[in-house]
Amino acid sequence: MEVNESLDRLLPEAAMHPSSLHRAMRYSILAGGKRIRPVMCILVSEASGGVGRDFAVRAGCAIECVHTASLILDDLPSMDDAELRRGRKTTHREFSEATAILASIGLLNLGYAIITQSQDTDPEVKVQALDVLCEAVGSKGMIAGQEIDLHERHGFSEVSPIENLNWLKTGALFVASAQIGALAAGLNPSSVDAVKDFAKHVGLAFQTADDLIDHSGDIDAIGKDVGQDEGVPTLVSLSGDDAARLSCEENLALAHDTLRKTDLDSAGLLALVDSIFGSKI
Amino acid sequence: MEVNESLDRLLPEAAMHPSSLHRAMRYSILAGGKRIRPVMCILVSEASGGVGRDFAVRAGCAIECVHTASLILDDLPSMDDAELRRGRKTTHREFSEATAILASIGLLNLGYAIITQSQDTDPEVKVQALDVLCEAVGSKGMIAGQEIDLHERHGFSEVSPIENLNWLKTGALFVASAQIGALAAGLNPSSVDAVKDFAKHVGLAFQTADDLIDHSGDIDAIGKDVGQDEGVPTLVSLSGDDAARLSCEENLALAHDTLRKTDLDSAGLLALVDSIFGSKI
């Protein structure tokens, strides 16, 4: 798969000193994973003819670095204290807690470096892409989401703060992936808005589907700890399975509608959605 | 002080949700600190007439964010397990371990965002500055240094790997600070090399002086845990106090010489060096 091959090339070699750090970085990111975010970024760039595709591949890999960095942190003893991720031991259990934290920062930083070091890309496009990524990661994005998840979520009794949390933890990086693909391709503002809207709905559906799986609990199917949200409010626990499944379907329908209204070639993006959700809901 | 005022403006407000995260970020970075790196960045931009000074101030603040992020991590229970930093409780002791880790990532990410969002700066300069910063932070820079410090340093019996470690942990970001100041000012390549060389020698002297203080151990003077390197090889433990002091003086002399050979107005930079080391060695 193109994304995996690119990641393999972009990551420092395992033997590079200090090897423990570089092995941990490679272990975490090359463990598998569906690569939904980079694939979305690349497919958005293809949907208008493929201009900027090379940058979209690099930026997609950068986004996957950022995403993996967040997974390593979420799994730490001081956070979710998880044992399994992507079907094998979490990074801090395979290496050490300190090495896991440093590997996470290493991946985040590598993500930014992959964008700055892209050849043949307009510096203005790189700066815009980095800005989008920083917003999605930052203390008003994923980092805020993780802090709220750890320290506030247990008190939530309504759907609205849970939806906000899902947006911060999942939606923001989905939308950033589509937006960066659109920047790579130089899409016009209304098309940029459309693919962001598409990604927002896909992200919401994805998070809801994830909660449904965690709730139904099949560890072999998803390769990470399940039942971790037990006793923690989620869309599923607050609204029930049926309402969550309905919300998921509604978001997927909205995602389709959004693309249909553009002049983009959306076949690839729609196929991506089918491949993600075909087996999930 | 200009850097502190700029940092205060650039940091998210403490009340911003999630407040615990933003309070932790502000607590860590506004706790004081000598701001040597941002001041060096700004002074380098001033040494050729002050072109690009506004960007140098922002970039200097970005570098201080990155530096503070590294201090929070170094102090974590899984790393140095430190109690004090900059004269008060370390971030994970004042907040929680999870919040400290997220605040560190938040500051690192904010550093990058401060550069991407700089107004009236050539995108190419921003990209170059980000690239320099990513290199200094990355898994061949500070992150590598921290991993080596934790897992390899105890076995070092020679000066050379210690010097390499000091370069990774301290020198790389000192040099990046000067280099980014030079990029902001648009210095010619030979002047860029000179200020990088200057910063390298200042960084080496600074790390050696730090080891000397840790060895002599006056907690009130430095506001962080002392004696932490007890039993751990440092330049001081391997070469002795006198040789370390001599190495420090030699590096300062080399720093002076390097600047003297340029046509830069180096009064500010030399005054910075005096202010750092006047009371140290």
XYZ file of C-alpha atoms in Angstrom:
562
model
C 0.000 0.000 0.000
C 1.337 3.361 -1.078
C 0.906 5.056 2.311
C 2.725 2.273 4.157
C 5.589 2.316 1.671
C 5.906 6.080 1.951
C 5.829 5.938 5.744
C 8.518 3.274 5.710
C 10.714 5.557 3.583
C 9.998 8.703 5.610
C 10.641 7.177 9.055
C 14.229 7.115 10.370
C 15.753 3.643 10.073
C 15.446 1.373 13.091
C 19.222 1.068 13.408
C 19.748 4.818 13.635
C 21.071 5.913 17.022
C 19.333 5.908 19.485
C 17.885 2.714 18.087
C 15.373 2.223 20.930
C 13.663 5.490 20.001
C 13.578 4.832 16.288
C 12.412 1.254 16.760
C 9.580 2.540 18.969
C 8.561 5.116 16.345
C 8.516 2.469 13.605
C 6.788 -0.097 15.843
C 3.936 2.302 16.547
C 3.279 3.596 13.083
C 4.060 0.517 10.999
C 1.850 -1.697 13.173
C -0.959 -1.449 10.679
C -3.974 0.762 10.984
C -6.452 1.604 8.309
C -4.691 4.819 7.134
C -8.087 6.442 6.682
C -6.759 9.982 7.185
C -3.900 9.834 4.647
C -6.098 7.998 2.151
C -8.742 10.695 2.533
C -6.128 13.402 2.005
C -4.851 11.695 -1.157
C -8.340 10.955 -2.536
C -9.378 14.591 -2.081
C -6.355 15.672 -4.111
C -7.323 13.133 -6.800
C -10.943 14.259 -6.924
C -10.042 17.317 -8.935
C -7.638 15.725 -11.395
C -4.608 14.806 -9.295
C -2.710 18.104 -9.196
C -0.650 18.176 -6.017
C -1.008 14.458 -5.442
C 2.667 13.987 -4.481
C 2.330 16.588 -1.751
C -0.938 15.014 -0.614
C 0.843 11.662 -0.173
C 3.559 13.288 1.970
C 1.058 15.370 3.923
C -1.095 12.269 4.407
C 1.902 10.488 5.922
C 2.489 13.534 8.139
C -1.111 13.314 9.339
C -0.694 9.587 10.069
C 2.413 10.445 12.145
C 0.353 12.949 14.134
C -2.512 10.467 14.552
C -0.161 7.696 15.734
C 1.516 10.120 18.150
C -1.901 10.755 19.703
C -2.623 7.017 20.017
C 0.663 6.416 21.883
C -0.222 9.154 24.364
C -3.845 8.035 24.813
C -2.591 4.557 25.760
C -0.102 5.731 28.453
C -0.485 4.583 32.068
C -1.402 8.128 33.119
C -4.151 8.236 30.464
C -6.098 5.127 29.288
C -3.464 2.638 30.519
C -4.174 0.398 27.531
C -2.529 -2.951 26.824
C -3.332 -3.447 23.167
C -3.341 -1.241 20.077
C -3.550 -2.274 16.447
C -3.489 -5.907 17.554
C -0.255 -5.811 19.563
C 1.232 -4.474 22.769
C 0.986 -0.716 23.236
C 4.237 1.180 22.730
C 4.933 1.812 26.419
C 4.464 -1.896 27.176
C 6.762 -3.005 24.361
C 9.442 -0.391 25.137
C 9.302 1.848 28.229
C 7.019 4.662 29.238
C 9.718 7.278 28.655
C 10.597 5.877 25.230
C 6.908 5.794 24.290
C 6.483 9.472 25.214
C 9.599 10.420 23.253
C 8.509 8.295 20.270
C 5.172 10.118 20.311
C 6.854 13.525 20.256
C 9.265 12.225 17.643
C 6.371 11.244 15.379
C 4.532 14.532 15.901
C 7.665 16.480 15.080
C 8.423 14.227 12.102
C 4.944 14.986 10.791
C 5.753 18.688 10.659
C 9.188 18.024 9.179
C 7.712 15.870 6.397
C 5.652 18.869 5.319
C 8.406 21.487 5.604
C 10.825 19.268 3.659
C 8.485 18.517 0.777
C 10.241 19.322 -2.509
C 8.569 21.169 -5.375
C 5.752 22.510 -3.202
C 4.860 26.195 -2.943
C 6.049 27.395 0.517
C 2.699 29.138 0.990
C 0.892 25.790 0.568
C 3.243 24.189 3.092
C 2.598 26.973 5.601
C -1.171 26.689 5.134
C -1.033 22.904 5.532
C 1.061 23.222 8.689
C -1.325 25.806 10.053
C -4.305 23.498 9.487
C -2.433 20.635 11.153
C -1.393 22.772 14.148
C -4.991 23.881 14.666
C -6.270 20.300 14.567
C -3.608 19.074 17.011
C -3.446 22.049 19.312
C -4.871 22.975 22.655
C -8.155 23.857 20.907
C -8.117 20.545 19.018
C -6.972 16.994 19.767
C -4.971 17.942 22.853
C -8.002 19.701 24.321
C -10.079 16.628 23.464
C -7.757 14.317 25.356
C -7.694 16.593 28.431
C -11.507 16.809 28.452
C -11.771 13.053 27.895
C -9.605 12.372 30.940
C -10.863 14.987 33.355
C -14.400 16.014 32.397
C -16.093 13.323 30.351
C -17.174 11.179 33.322
C -19.512 14.001 34.379
C -21.223 14.408 31.003
C -24.932 13.593 31.000
C -25.947 15.155 27.698
C -25.203 14.456 24.074
C -23.900 17.898 23.169
C -20.603 17.904 25.161
C -19.947 14.339 23.966
C -20.387 15.477 20.371
C -17.990 18.342 21.005
C -15.487 15.904 22.502
C -15.796 13.557 19.515
C -15.207 16.525 17.237
C -12.029 17.484 19.083
C -10.659 13.948 19.376
C -11.589 12.618 15.932
C -13.449 15.085 13.743
C -10.838 17.843 13.721
C -8.088 15.639 12.232
C -10.493 14.074 9.707
C -11.419 17.546 8.495
C -7.771 18.641 8.487
C -6.918 15.617 6.306
C -9.503 16.608 3.705
C -8.583 20.281 3.930
C -4.888 19.594 3.376
C -5.717 17.387 0.397
C -7.760 20.295 -0.953
C -4.887 22.722 -0.359
C -2.524 20.372 -2.197
C -4.862 20.296 -5.172
C -5.536 24.032 -5.097
C -9.316 23.573 -4.901
C -11.531 26.660 -4.989
C -13.010 27.845 -1.655
C -16.462 26.321 -2.154
C -14.963 22.909 -2.979
C -12.693 23.205 0.071
C -15.743 23.848 2.232
C -17.539 20.875 0.676
C -14.728 18.370 1.328
C -14.340 19.693 4.885
C -18.053 19.176 5.423
C -17.826 15.694 3.929
C -14.931 14.803 6.260
C -16.769 16.213 9.266
C -19.714 13.886 8.704
C -17.448 10.898 8.020
C -15.546 11.656 11.221
C -18.726 11.873 13.299
C -19.984 8.597 11.838
C -16.601 6.991 12.458
C -16.483 7.982 16.124
C -20.049 6.787 16.681
C -19.279 3.479 14.981
C -16.203 3.161 17.197
C -18.338 3.682 20.310
C -20.796 1.049 19.036
C -17.970 -1.474 18.600
C -16.478 -0.646 22.006
C -19.927 -1.169 23.481
C -20.557 -4.494 21.740
C -16.975 -5.534 22.482
C -15.160 -7.807 20.069
C -11.459 -7.453 20.802
C -10.339 -9.621 17.870
C -12.209 -7.463 15.400
C -10.539 -4.191 16.331
C -7.192 -5.092 17.877
C -7.360 -2.684 20.794
C -8.736 -2.826 24.311
C -12.544 -2.909 24.282
C -14.994 -2.054 27.027
C -12.659 0.775 28.059
C -15.567 3.189 27.958
C -17.527 1.077 30.445
C -19.247 3.443 32.835
C -18.031 6.418 30.793
C -20.727 8.336 28.930
C -20.627 7.962 25.135
C -23.158 8.724 22.436
C -24.124 5.055 22.651
C -24.571 4.974 26.421
C -26.592 8.215 26.426
C -28.750 7.652 23.342
C -28.795 3.867 23.045
C -27.567 1.575 20.264
C -30.396 2.294 17.861
C -30.146 6.071 18.035
C -26.356 5.878 17.669
C -26.681 3.650 14.613
C -29.235 6.052 13.144
C -26.936 9.057 13.789
C -24.139 7.181 12.067
C -26.298 6.498 9.003
C -27.523 10.088 8.898
C -23.978 11.397 8.929
C -22.978 9.056 6.118
C -25.957 10.215 4.066
C -24.992 13.834 4.680
C -21.406 13.040 3.654
C -22.670 11.611 0.350
C -25.003 14.561 -0.259
C -22.243 17.079 0.339
C -20.006 15.559 -2.315
C -22.829 15.089 -4.793
C -23.388 18.848 -4.863
C -19.819 19.541 -6.078
C -18.236 19.032 -9.479
C -15.522 16.863 -7.926
C -14.949 13.288 -9.068
C -16.039 11.751 -5.803
C -15.996 8.038 -6.693
C -12.767 7.395 -4.747
C -13.974 9.173 -1.623
C -17.317 7.397 -1.661
C -15.546 4.040 -2.074
C -13.399 4.927 0.943
C -16.510 5.552 3.013
C -17.977 2.219 1.917
C -14.773 0.397 2.792
C -14.677 1.962 6.266
C -18.298 1.455 7.159
C -19.269 -1.575 5.100
C -18.322 -3.899 7.941
C -18.921 -1.543 10.822
C -22.593 -0.695 11.013
C 10.518 42.034 29.480
C 9.557 41.875 25.818
C 9.750 38.080 25.499
C 7.569 37.515 28.566
C 4.980 40.002 27.345
C 4.904 38.384 23.918
C 4.591 34.908 25.421
C 1.744 36.095 27.605
C -0.063 37.387 24.509
C 0.649 34.301 22.394
C -0.430 31.723 24.975
C -4.131 30.753 25.148
C -5.849 32.412 28.118
C -6.000 30.414 31.342
C -9.814 30.504 31.355
C -10.091 28.948 27.912
C -11.672 25.495 27.986
C -10.197 23.094 29.036
C -8.840 25.447 31.647
C -6.654 22.840 33.379
C -4.656 22.382 30.190
C -4.241 26.072 29.469
C -3.373 26.856 33.085
C -0.693 24.150 32.956
C 0.749 25.555 29.741
C 0.889 29.065 31.200
C 2.193 27.816 34.561
C 5.120 26.078 32.875
C 6.210 28.776 30.488
C 5.439 31.889 32.514
C 7.270 30.531 35.581
C 10.318 32.572 34.738
C 13.439 31.281 33.119
C 16.213 33.289 31.599
C 14.818 33.294 28.034
C 18.344 32.891 26.684
C 17.214 31.216 23.462
C 14.620 33.822 22.398
C 16.924 36.656 23.434
C 19.708 35.141 21.324
C 17.336 34.828 18.372
C 16.285 38.466 18.693
C 19.836 39.775 19.236
C 21.076 37.956 16.125
C 18.355 39.653 14.092
C 19.406 42.992 15.586
C 23.087 42.462 14.851
C 22.617 43.271 11.194
C 20.364 46.293 11.523
C 17.094 44.881 12.852
C 15.425 43.721 9.638
C 13.045 40.883 10.502
C 13.103 41.685 14.212
C 9.320 41.222 14.603
C 9.558 37.722 13.198
C 12.586 37.016 15.399
C 10.529 37.950 18.487
C 7.749 35.564 17.492
C 10.166 32.815 16.495
C 12.036 33.339 19.772
C 8.784 32.803 21.665
C 8.190 29.669 19.585
C 11.627 28.388 20.584
C 10.881 29.097 24.252
C 7.645 27.078 23.893
C 9.662 24.178 22.494
C 12.286 24.500 25.233
C 9.650 24.579 27.992
C 7.910 21.567 26.440
C 11.187 19.659 26.755
C 11.617 20.688 30.411
C 8.130 19.406 31.303
C 8.942 16.037 29.742
C 12.413 15.787 31.311
C 10.834 16.271 34.747
C 8.178 13.507 34.378
C 8.125 10.549 36.791
C 9.166 8.200 33.958
C 12.170 10.433 33.197
C 14.012 12.533 35.842
C 11.100 12.487 38.324
C 11.947 16.033 39.405
C 10.155 18.027 42.086
C 11.292 21.551 41.302
C 11.741 23.601 38.151
C 12.244 27.332 37.806
C 11.819 27.661 41.576
C 8.451 25.966 41.880
C 6.742 22.613 41.677
C 7.185 20.794 38.374
C 4.144 20.800 36.106
C 3.124 17.180 36.770
C 3.268 17.807 40.530
C 1.191 20.974 40.314
C -1.367 19.492 37.897
C -1.401 15.790 36.963
C 0.960 13.662 34.936
C -1.487 13.419 32.034
C -2.102 17.175 32.010
C 1.645 17.830 32.118
C 2.230 15.596 29.087
C -0.610 17.280 27.183
C 0.632 20.748 28.181
C 4.054 19.827 26.849
C 2.629 18.730 23.497
C 0.411 21.805 23.519
C 3.449 24.063 23.903
C 5.448 22.245 21.236
C 2.555 22.504 18.812
C 1.944 26.147 19.754
C 5.586 26.846 18.928
C 5.056 25.668 15.372
C 1.752 27.519 15.109
C 3.344 30.782 16.253
C 5.707 30.552 13.298
C 3.125 29.525 10.694
C 0.783 32.311 11.815
C 3.336 35.097 11.717
C 1.989 37.961 9.617
C 4.066 39.839 7.033
C 6.720 37.117 6.852
C 7.836 35.478 3.607
C 6.408 31.908 3.620
C 9.803 30.608 2.502
C 11.392 32.091 5.653
C 8.702 30.502 7.807
C 9.277 27.108 6.190
C 13.041 27.386 6.669
C 12.600 28.417 10.316
C 10.231 25.502 10.937
C 12.633 23.132 9.272
C 15.488 24.299 11.511
C 13.279 23.927 14.577
C 12.077 20.446 13.557
C 15.674 19.309 13.078
C 16.697 20.608 16.503
C 13.733 18.986 18.249
C 13.540 15.766 16.283
C 14.683 12.234 16.769
C 18.170 13.294 15.649
C 18.107 16.277 18.050
C 16.647 16.952 21.506
C 14.406 13.880 21.527
C 17.395 11.674 20.713
C 19.329 13.450 23.474
C 16.676 12.692 26.059
C 16.461 9.018 25.038
C 20.262 8.666 25.236
C 20.339 10.531 28.550
C 17.832 8.106 30.068
C 19.020 4.823 28.633
C 22.697 5.084 27.679
C 24.395 7.846 29.605
C 25.039 5.813 32.769
C 27.457 3.649 30.769
C 29.511 6.508 29.344
C 33.129 6.561 30.471
C 34.585 8.987 27.940
C 34.157 12.657 27.205
C 33.185 12.331 23.553
C 29.718 10.697 23.920
C 28.945 13.153 26.747
C 29.809 16.041 24.457
C 27.568 14.571 21.773
C 24.762 14.241 24.326
C 25.211 17.856 25.471
C 25.041 18.913 21.833
C 21.772 17.060 21.292
C 20.145 18.189 24.550
C 21.318 21.792 24.650
C 23.554 22.790 21.757
C 21.150 21.993 18.931
C 18.428 24.365 20.164
C 20.952 27.114 20.963
C 22.239 26.917 17.393
C 18.689 26.769 16.002
C 17.860 29.963 17.939
C 20.745 31.836 16.353
C 20.082 30.355 12.926
C 16.411 31.355 12.996
C 17.374 34.882 14.055
C 19.752 34.934 11.080
C 17.007 33.681 8.747
C 14.683 36.398 10.030
C 17.301 39.046 9.274
C 18.221 37.542 5.898
C 21.930 37.274 6.782
C 24.357 36.070 4.115
C 25.585 32.439 4.356
C 28.940 33.247 5.954
C 27.286 35.359 8.673
C 24.746 32.591 9.249
C 27.604 30.129 9.745
C 29.333 32.543 12.133
C 26.308 33.050 14.390
C 25.643 29.295 14.395
C 29.254 28.729 15.432
C 28.931 31.411 18.121
C 25.772 29.766 19.477
C 27.368 26.326 19.438
C 30.201 27.519 21.695
C 27.807 29.397 23.998
C 25.656 26.261 24.243
C 28.621 24.047 25.110
C 29.790 26.516 27.748
C 26.256 26.764 29.119
C 25.836 23.000 29.484
C 29.241 22.678 31.165
C 28.417 25.517 33.559
C 25.113 23.785 34.338
C 26.969 20.569 35.180
C 29.348 22.537 37.407
C 26.430 24.067 39.310
C 24.646 20.727 39.608
C 27.885 19.294 40.964
C 28.469 22.075 43.483
C 24.764 22.022 44.322
C 23.053 25.228 45.383
C 19.330 24.667 44.957
C 18.372 28.261 45.793
C 20.603 29.607 43.061
C 19.067 27.663 40.234
C 15.526 26.786 41.303
C 15.557 23.191 40.157
C 16.569 19.886 41.688
C 20.348 19.693 42.119
C 22.574 16.679 42.552
C 20.369 14.823 40.082
C 23.415 13.819 38.111
C 24.976 12.160 41.150
C 26.608 8.949 39.984
C 25.814 9.849 36.365
C 28.795 10.695 34.173
C 29.056 14.368 33.166
C 31.886 16.423 31.741
C 32.563 17.502 35.321
C 32.644 13.983 36.779
C 34.863 12.662 33.976
C 37.259 15.596 33.616
C 37.073 17.243 37.022
C 35.990 20.744 38.030
C 39.089 22.537 36.799
C 39.073 21.014 33.323
C 35.338 21.658 32.996
C 35.814 25.304 34.009
C 38.661 25.614 31.499
C 36.526 24.073 28.724
C 33.786 26.546 29.563
C 36.196 29.493 29.318
C 37.678 28.207 26.076
C 34.249 27.918 24.501
C 33.378 31.454 25.577
C 36.622 32.740 24.061
C 35.843 30.912 20.825
C 32.333 32.394 20.843
C 33.823 35.894 21.119
C 36.399 35.223 18.383
C 33.779 33.933 15.992
C 31.710 37.098 16.226
C 34.727 39.376 16.049
C 35.550 38.027 12.577
C 32.197 39.137 11.160
C 30.916 42.592 10.250
C 27.915 42.121 12.539
C 27.205 44.531 15.366
C 27.865 41.993 18.096
C 27.636 44.194 21.213
C 24.214 42.835 22.178
C 25.219 39.210 21.765
C 28.422 39.674 23.759
C 26.460 41.392 26.532
C 24.086 38.412 26.574
C 27.021 36.061 27.055
C 28.351 38.208 29.906
C 24.941 38.263 31.569
C 24.616 34.471 31.357
C 28.094 33.591 32.523
C 29.079 36.542 34.672
C 27.682 34.832 37.736
C 28.159 31.247 36.642
C 31.858 30.525 36.261
